[in-house]
Each structure stands twice: as C-alpha cells, then as structure tokens.
Amino acid sequence: MRTPRSRRLGRSVGAVLVVAALGSACAGPSGEADGARKGPAKPAAGQPQEQGAAAALDAYVEKVRKQRAARVHAAKKWGLDRPPLDAPAPPEVKPKITTRKGFETDGEGLPPVFTTVPTKEKIVFLTIDDGAEKDPELLRMMSELQIPYSAFLSDYVVKDDYGYFEKMQAAGVSLHNHTLNHRYLPGLSYAKQKREICGMQDVMEDRYGKRPPLFRPPYGNYNEDTLRAAKTCGVKAVPLWASEAFPDRMEWREWDRDLHPGDIVLTHFRGKEDWKGSMADMIRRVMKTITAKGYAVAKLEDYV
C-alpha cells in the first residue's frame, strides 16, 4: 500500500516525465528553453522538498502549455498550416566546423567555409542577408512565431536605419558581417578586401557593441585573400548556404533538391519591389517547406 509520502514522490516523478516529454517546447529565439539550464526553483524555507519541486514543475508545465498555445495562435495569424517545430536544446559542446570539400584555398589556418553544420538533428538554420528592406512586419512575425535567425549586414544599405537592426538585436537576433559595400571581393586587392571586411567589423562594434565572429562574402564569392583578411578582422567562420528562400520558391545547392540536417538556408531583406511578395510571404514559404519536411529552425550561433 502506498503511503502519502510515496504518492507525493510519485507525483514529482510524473511531473518530471511530463517535462521531459515536452522537451524544448518553450524554446525561444535562442533555441534554449526558459529555465532549462537553471532547473526548477528551490522551495521556500520550511517547505517540504517534494512539494516545492512538484509545484515548480507544475508551474513549468503550465508555462510550456501557454507558450505552445500562443505559438499555435501565431501560426494561424501568420498564415501557416501549423506552428514551427521546436528545436532541440543546443549541444553542450559545439561541433567542429571544417571547410566543405571543394571550397578550400591553399592557405592554412583560415576560417572554415561551410554550407551545413555537422549534426544529426533534424534542424536547419535561417540567415538573412544585406538589410535593404526594413519591414516592421518581419520583426513582429519572427518574434510571435519564435523563429530564430541570423542577419548578415552590409553598411551601405543599413546605415539609413541602424535602429531597425537594434530592435532586431534586442529581440535576440545575432548580427554579422556582410561587408561595407557588398563588392565582389575576389576582384579586389587584399588591402581593399580588408577594408571592406574590417571596416564593417568597426561599424558593427560601434553600432551594435560587438565585432561579430561570422562573416559571409557577397554572392558567396571569395579567395584566399578574403579569408586571410577576414581572419585578421577577428572572423572565426564563413557560413555560406545550402538553399535559398524566396516568396514563391526554394532554390537548392544540392542535387537532391532537399533539406539535410544542419543545412544553412539563405534569404534576403527584400520586398515587393524586388521579388514576388513581402518578407512575410517569404517566411511563410520557407517555414511551410521546413516544417512539412519535419525540420525545426535552430539558432546558428548555438552550433558555430
């Protein structure tokens, strides 16, 4: 026969199992569940340990339920068939990133160039380039849907409204380097390439408080001088992309025209003047594709 104490312990164990089953359901833009690393709050002084743990877990489960309901509501609001899938918790140790075969230069010790992050998880990474379109609807949509993404900025198109990207950064988005003027870098001398890359590092530090560790060359074009210059500017890695999203289609780098674990997805800050739809239309297209294929969007900086 179970005693009152054993019933209380059973309740605590059951709550733990519920939380484990929910996984990262309350993961925000950073990909980390709120409180996941800190664990349940400690019981107040004099409160029985089992009751305090059970109450904390009950509150956590209720918080997850509300967040999931809010995400379902947001998906309907923004025209998605179903809400985005929840990404797993990020790895405790980031995977080792190496240059993709065929993308190497002769130099050694240079930042790796890659299109996919090594992982077995069904996750992809969403990145947005340049900063030409500053659509406030995008900020609301991504925040309400809790979709993580990374922005690679060029100063010549962001300098008319640095504040837009400050709002983005405040929402948890990481901002990275896409050069000052979006030039074709292999056509420039080493000194001019360094000016394009290091100059943008200076802008990022001045405007956003940090010299970013990631850099994406315009058009995905680079040579050894590009990587040498990037390294001197503090760049640690050069993520390219495996697929590209538009409001009306997806374009693929790989022969099978499909997503793969760890793929980096590229899109741009664009609007109806440049393509067939708004940024919200583009997000709807790419998220329907990603979710239908059973993938979640994770935060690139948690893995690189």
Coordinates of C-alpha atoms in Angstrom, one line a residue:
M1 CA 0.0 0.0 0.0
R2 CA 1.4 3.4 -1.0
T3 CA 1.9 5.9 1.8
P4 CA 1.2 9.7 1.5
R5 CA 4.9 10.3 1.1
S6 CA 5.2 7.8 -1.8
R7 CA 2.2 9.3 -3.5
R8 CA 3.9 12.7 -3.3
L9 CA 7.1 11.3 -4.7
G10 CA 5.2 9.6 -7.5
R11 CA 3.6 13.0 -8.4
S12 CA 7.1 14.6 -8.6
V13 CA 8.4 11.8 -10.8
G14 CA 5.3 12.1 -13.0
A15 CA 5.8 15.8 -13.5
V16 CA 9.5 15.2 -14.4
L17 CA 8.4 12.8 -17.1
V18 CA 5.9 15.3 -18.4
V19 CA 8.6 18.0 -18.7
A20 CA 11.0 15.5 -20.4
A21 CA 8.3 14.6 -22.9
L22 CA 7.7 18.3 -23.7
G23 CA 11.4 18.7 -24.4
S24 CA 12.3 22.2 -25.8
A25 CA 8.7 23.2 -26.4
C26 CA 9.2 26.6 -24.8
A27 CA 12.4 27.3 -26.7
G28 CA 12.7 30.9 -27.7
P29 CA 14.7 32.5 -30.5
S30 CA 17.9 31.4 -28.8
G31 CA 16.9 27.8 -29.1
E32 CA 17.2 27.3 -25.3
A33 CA 14.1 26.5 -23.2
D34 CA 13.4 29.1 -20.5
G35 CA 14.8 27.9 -17.2
A36 CA 16.1 24.6 -18.8
R37 CA 19.7 25.2 -17.6
K38 CA 18.8 26.6 -14.2
G39 CA 16.2 23.9 -13.3
P40 CA 13.2 24.3 -11.1
A41 CA 13.3 27.0 -8.4
K42 CA 14.3 25.9 -4.9
P43 CA 11.4 25.6 -2.4
A44 CA 10.9 28.3 0.2
A45 CA 12.4 27.8 3.7
G46 CA 10.4 25.3 5.7
Q47 CA 8.6 24.0 2.6
P48 CA 8.8 20.2 2.1
Q49 CA 11.3 19.4 -0.7
E50 CA 8.9 17.2 -2.6
Q51 CA 6.0 19.7 -2.5
G52 CA 8.3 22.5 -3.6
A53 CA 9.7 20.5 -6.6
A54 CA 6.2 19.4 -7.6
A55 CA 4.8 22.9 -7.5
A56 CA 7.8 24.3 -9.5
L57 CA 7.3 21.5 -12.1
D58 CA 3.6 22.1 -12.3
A59 CA 4.2 25.8 -13.0
Y60 CA 6.8 25.0 -15.6
V61 CA 4.4 22.6 -17.4
E62 CA 1.7 25.3 -17.4
K63 CA 4.1 27.8 -18.8
V64 CA 5.0 25.5 -21.6
R65 CA 1.4 24.8 -22.3
K66 CA 0.6 28.6 -22.6
Q67 CA 3.7 29.2 -24.8
R68 CA 2.7 26.3 -27.1
A69 CA -0.9 27.7 -27.3
A70 CA 0.5 31.1 -28.2
R71 CA 2.6 29.7 -30.9
V72 CA -0.4 27.8 -32.4
H73 CA -2.3 31.1 -32.4
A74 CA 0.6 32.9 -34.0
A75 CA 0.9 30.3 -36.7
K76 CA -2.8 30.8 -37.7
K77 CA -2.4 34.6 -37.5
W78 CA 0.5 34.5 -39.9
G79 CA -1.0 32.0 -42.4
L80 CA 1.0 28.8 -41.5
D81 CA -0.6 25.4 -41.8
R82 CA 0.9 24.5 -38.4
P83 CA 3.3 26.1 -36.0
P84 CA 7.0 25.7 -36.4
L85 CA 8.6 22.6 -34.8
D86 CA 10.5 23.1 -31.6
A87 CA 14.3 22.8 -32.0
P88 CA 16.1 20.5 -29.5
A89 CA 18.3 22.0 -26.8
P90 CA 21.7 23.1 -28.3
P91 CA 24.7 20.9 -27.7
E92 CA 26.8 21.4 -24.6
V93 CA 29.9 21.3 -26.9
K94 CA 29.7 22.9 -30.3
P95 CA 30.5 20.7 -33.3
K96 CA 33.9 21.1 -35.0
I97 CA 33.4 23.1 -38.2
T98 CA 35.6 22.4 -41.2
T99 CA 35.8 23.8 -44.7
R100 CA 33.5 22.0 -47.1
K101 CA 35.3 19.8 -49.7
G102 CA 35.8 21.7 -52.9
F103 CA 35.6 25.1 -51.1
E104 CA 39.2 25.1 -49.9
T105 CA 42.0 27.6 -50.7
D106 CA 45.7 26.9 -50.4
G107 CA 46.0 28.8 -47.1
E108 CA 46.2 27.0 -43.8
G109 CA 44.6 28.1 -40.5
L110 CA 42.0 30.2 -42.2
P111 CA 38.3 30.5 -41.2
P112 CA 36.3 27.4 -42.4
V113 CA 33.9 27.9 -45.2
F114 CA 30.8 25.7 -45.0
T115 CA 27.2 25.3 -46.1
T116 CA 26.0 22.8 -43.5
V117 CA 26.7 22.4 -39.8
P118 CA 27.6 18.8 -38.7
T119 CA 24.7 17.5 -36.7
K120 CA 22.3 14.5 -36.8
E121 CA 19.4 16.6 -35.5
K122 CA 16.6 17.5 -38.0
I123 CA 17.4 21.2 -37.7
V124 CA 18.3 23.9 -40.2
F125 CA 19.5 27.5 -39.8
L126 CA 17.8 30.6 -41.2
T127 CA 20.0 33.5 -42.3
I128 CA 19.0 36.8 -43.9
D129 CA 21.5 39.0 -45.9
D130 CA 22.2 42.7 -46.6
G131 CA 19.5 44.7 -44.8
A132 CA 17.9 46.6 -47.8
E133 CA 14.3 46.0 -46.7
K134 CA 13.4 47.1 -43.2
D135 CA 9.9 45.6 -42.8
P136 CA 8.5 46.0 -39.3
E137 CA 6.1 43.2 -40.1
L138 CA 9.1 40.8 -40.2
L139 CA 10.1 41.7 -36.6
R140 CA 6.6 41.0 -35.3
M141 CA 6.2 37.8 -37.3
M142 CA 9.5 36.3 -36.2
S143 CA 9.0 37.3 -32.6
E144 CA 5.5 35.9 -32.3
L145 CA 6.4 32.7 -34.1
Q146 CA 9.6 32.4 -32.0
I147 CA 11.7 31.6 -35.1
P148 CA 15.5 32.1 -34.6
Y149 CA 17.5 33.6 -37.4
S150 CA 20.8 35.4 -38.0
A151 CA 21.3 38.6 -40.0
F152 CA 24.4 39.4 -42.2
L153 CA 24.5 43.1 -42.8
S154 CA 26.1 45.5 -45.3
D155 CA 26.6 49.0 -44.2
Y156 CA 25.6 50.7 -47.4
V157 CA 22.0 49.5 -47.0
V158 CA 21.6 49.5 -43.2
K159 CA 23.1 52.9 -42.5
D160 CA 19.9 54.8 -43.2
D161 CA 18.2 53.0 -40.3
Y162 CA 20.6 51.4 -37.8
G163 CA 17.7 51.4 -35.3
Y164 CA 15.8 48.8 -37.2
F165 CA 18.5 46.3 -36.6
E166 CA 18.9 47.4 -33.0
K167 CA 15.3 46.3 -32.4
M168 CA 16.2 43.0 -34.1
Q169 CA 19.2 42.6 -31.9
A170 CA 17.2 43.4 -28.8
A171 CA 14.8 40.5 -29.8
G172 CA 17.8 38.1 -29.6
V173 CA 18.9 38.1 -33.2
S174 CA 22.7 37.9 -33.8
L175 CA 24.0 40.4 -36.3
H176 CA 27.0 39.6 -38.5
N177 CA 29.3 40.9 -41.2
H178 CA 28.4 41.1 -44.9
T179 CA 31.0 43.9 -45.8
L180 CA 30.6 47.6 -46.1
N181 CA 29.6 47.9 -49.7
H182 CA 28.7 44.4 -51.0
R183 CA 31.5 44.3 -53.5
Y184 CA 32.7 41.3 -55.5
L185 CA 35.7 40.6 -53.2
P186 CA 37.8 38.3 -55.5
G187 CA 38.1 41.3 -57.9
L188 CA 39.7 43.5 -55.2
S189 CA 43.2 43.7 -53.8
Y190 CA 43.9 42.2 -50.4
A191 CA 44.0 45.8 -48.9
K192 CA 40.6 46.7 -50.3
Q193 CA 39.1 43.4 -49.2
K194 CA 40.5 44.0 -45.7
R195 CA 38.9 47.5 -45.7
E196 CA 35.5 46.0 -46.7
I197 CA 35.6 43.4 -44.0
C198 CA 37.4 45.1 -41.2
G199 CA 35.5 48.3 -41.9
M200 CA 32.2 46.5 -41.3
Q201 CA 33.6 45.0 -38.1
D202 CA 34.2 48.5 -36.9
V203 CA 30.7 49.6 -37.8
M204 CA 29.2 46.6 -36.1
E205 CA 31.2 47.2 -32.9
D206 CA 30.3 50.9 -32.9
R207 CA 26.6 50.5 -33.6
Y208 CA 25.8 47.1 -32.0
G209 CA 28.6 46.7 -29.4
K210 CA 30.3 43.6 -30.8
R211 CA 32.7 42.6 -33.6
P212 CA 30.9 39.6 -35.0
P213 CA 32.6 36.2 -35.3
L214 CA 30.8 35.2 -38.5
F215 CA 31.2 36.7 -42.0
R216 CA 29.5 36.0 -45.3
P217 CA 31.1 37.2 -48.5
P218 CA 28.8 38.9 -51.0
Y219 CA 27.4 36.5 -53.6
G220 CA 29.3 33.7 -51.7
N221 CA 32.4 34.6 -53.7
Y222 CA 35.9 34.6 -52.0
N223 CA 39.5 33.8 -52.5
E224 CA 42.4 33.2 -50.1
D225 CA 42.9 36.9 -49.6
T226 CA 39.3 37.2 -48.5
L227 CA 39.8 34.5 -45.8
R228 CA 43.2 36.0 -44.7
A229 CA 41.7 39.4 -44.4
A230 CA 38.7 38.1 -42.5
K231 CA 40.9 36.3 -40.0
T232 CA 42.8 39.5 -39.3
C233 CA 39.5 41.2 -38.6
G234 CA 38.5 38.6 -35.9
V235 CA 36.3 36.4 -38.1
K236 CA 36.1 32.8 -36.9
A237 CA 33.9 31.2 -39.6
V238 CA 32.4 31.8 -43.0
P239 CA 28.9 30.3 -43.4
L240 CA 27.5 30.1 -46.9
W241 CA 24.3 28.3 -47.6
A242 CA 22.7 25.0 -48.9
S243 CA 19.4 26.5 -50.1
E244 CA 17.8 29.9 -50.7
A245 CA 14.3 31.0 -49.9
F246 CA 12.0 33.3 -52.0
P247 CA 8.3 34.2 -51.6
D248 CA 7.4 31.9 -54.5
R249 CA 10.0 29.1 -54.5
M250 CA 13.1 27.5 -52.9
E251 CA 16.4 27.1 -54.7
W252 CA 18.8 24.3 -53.9
R253 CA 22.5 23.8 -54.0
E254 CA 22.4 20.0 -53.6
W255 CA 21.5 17.6 -56.4
D256 CA 18.6 16.1 -54.5
R257 CA 16.9 19.4 -54.0
D258 CA 16.1 18.7 -50.4
L259 CA 16.9 19.7 -46.8
H260 CA 19.5 17.9 -44.8
P261 CA 20.4 18.1 -41.0
G262 CA 22.4 21.2 -40.3
D263 CA 21.7 23.0 -43.6
I264 CA 22.0 26.7 -43.7
V265 CA 19.1 28.5 -45.5
L266 CA 19.8 31.9 -47.1
T267 CA 17.3 34.6 -47.9
H268 CA 17.5 38.4 -48.2
F269 CA 15.9 41.6 -46.8
R270 CA 13.7 42.3 -49.8
G271 CA 10.2 43.4 -50.5
K272 CA 7.6 43.5 -53.3
E273 CA 9.7 46.0 -55.4
D274 CA 12.4 43.3 -55.8
W275 CA 10.5 39.9 -55.7
K276 CA 7.1 38.4 -55.8
G277 CA 5.9 39.1 -52.3
S278 CA 6.8 40.6 -48.9
M279 CA 9.2 39.3 -46.3
A280 CA 6.2 37.8 -44.5
D281 CA 5.3 35.9 -47.7
M282 CA 8.9 34.6 -47.9
I283 CA 8.8 33.4 -44.3
R284 CA 5.5 31.6 -44.9
R285 CA 7.0 29.8 -47.9
V286 CA 10.2 28.8 -46.2
M287 CA 8.6 27.7 -42.9
K288 CA 5.9 25.7 -44.7
T289 CA 8.7 23.9 -46.5
I290 CA 10.9 23.4 -43.4
T291 CA 8.0 22.2 -41.2
A292 CA 6.5 19.9 -43.8
K293 CA 9.8 18.1 -44.2
G294 CA 10.0 17.6 -40.4
Y295 CA 12.7 20.1 -39.6
A296 CA 12.9 22.7 -36.9
V297 CA 14.8 26.0 -37.1
A298 CA 17.7 26.3 -34.6
K299 CA 20.0 29.2 -33.8
L300 CA 23.2 29.2 -35.8
E301 CA 25.3 30.7 -33.0
D302 CA 24.4 27.8 -30.7
Y303 CA 26.3 25.5 -33.1
V304 CA 29.1 27.7 -34.6

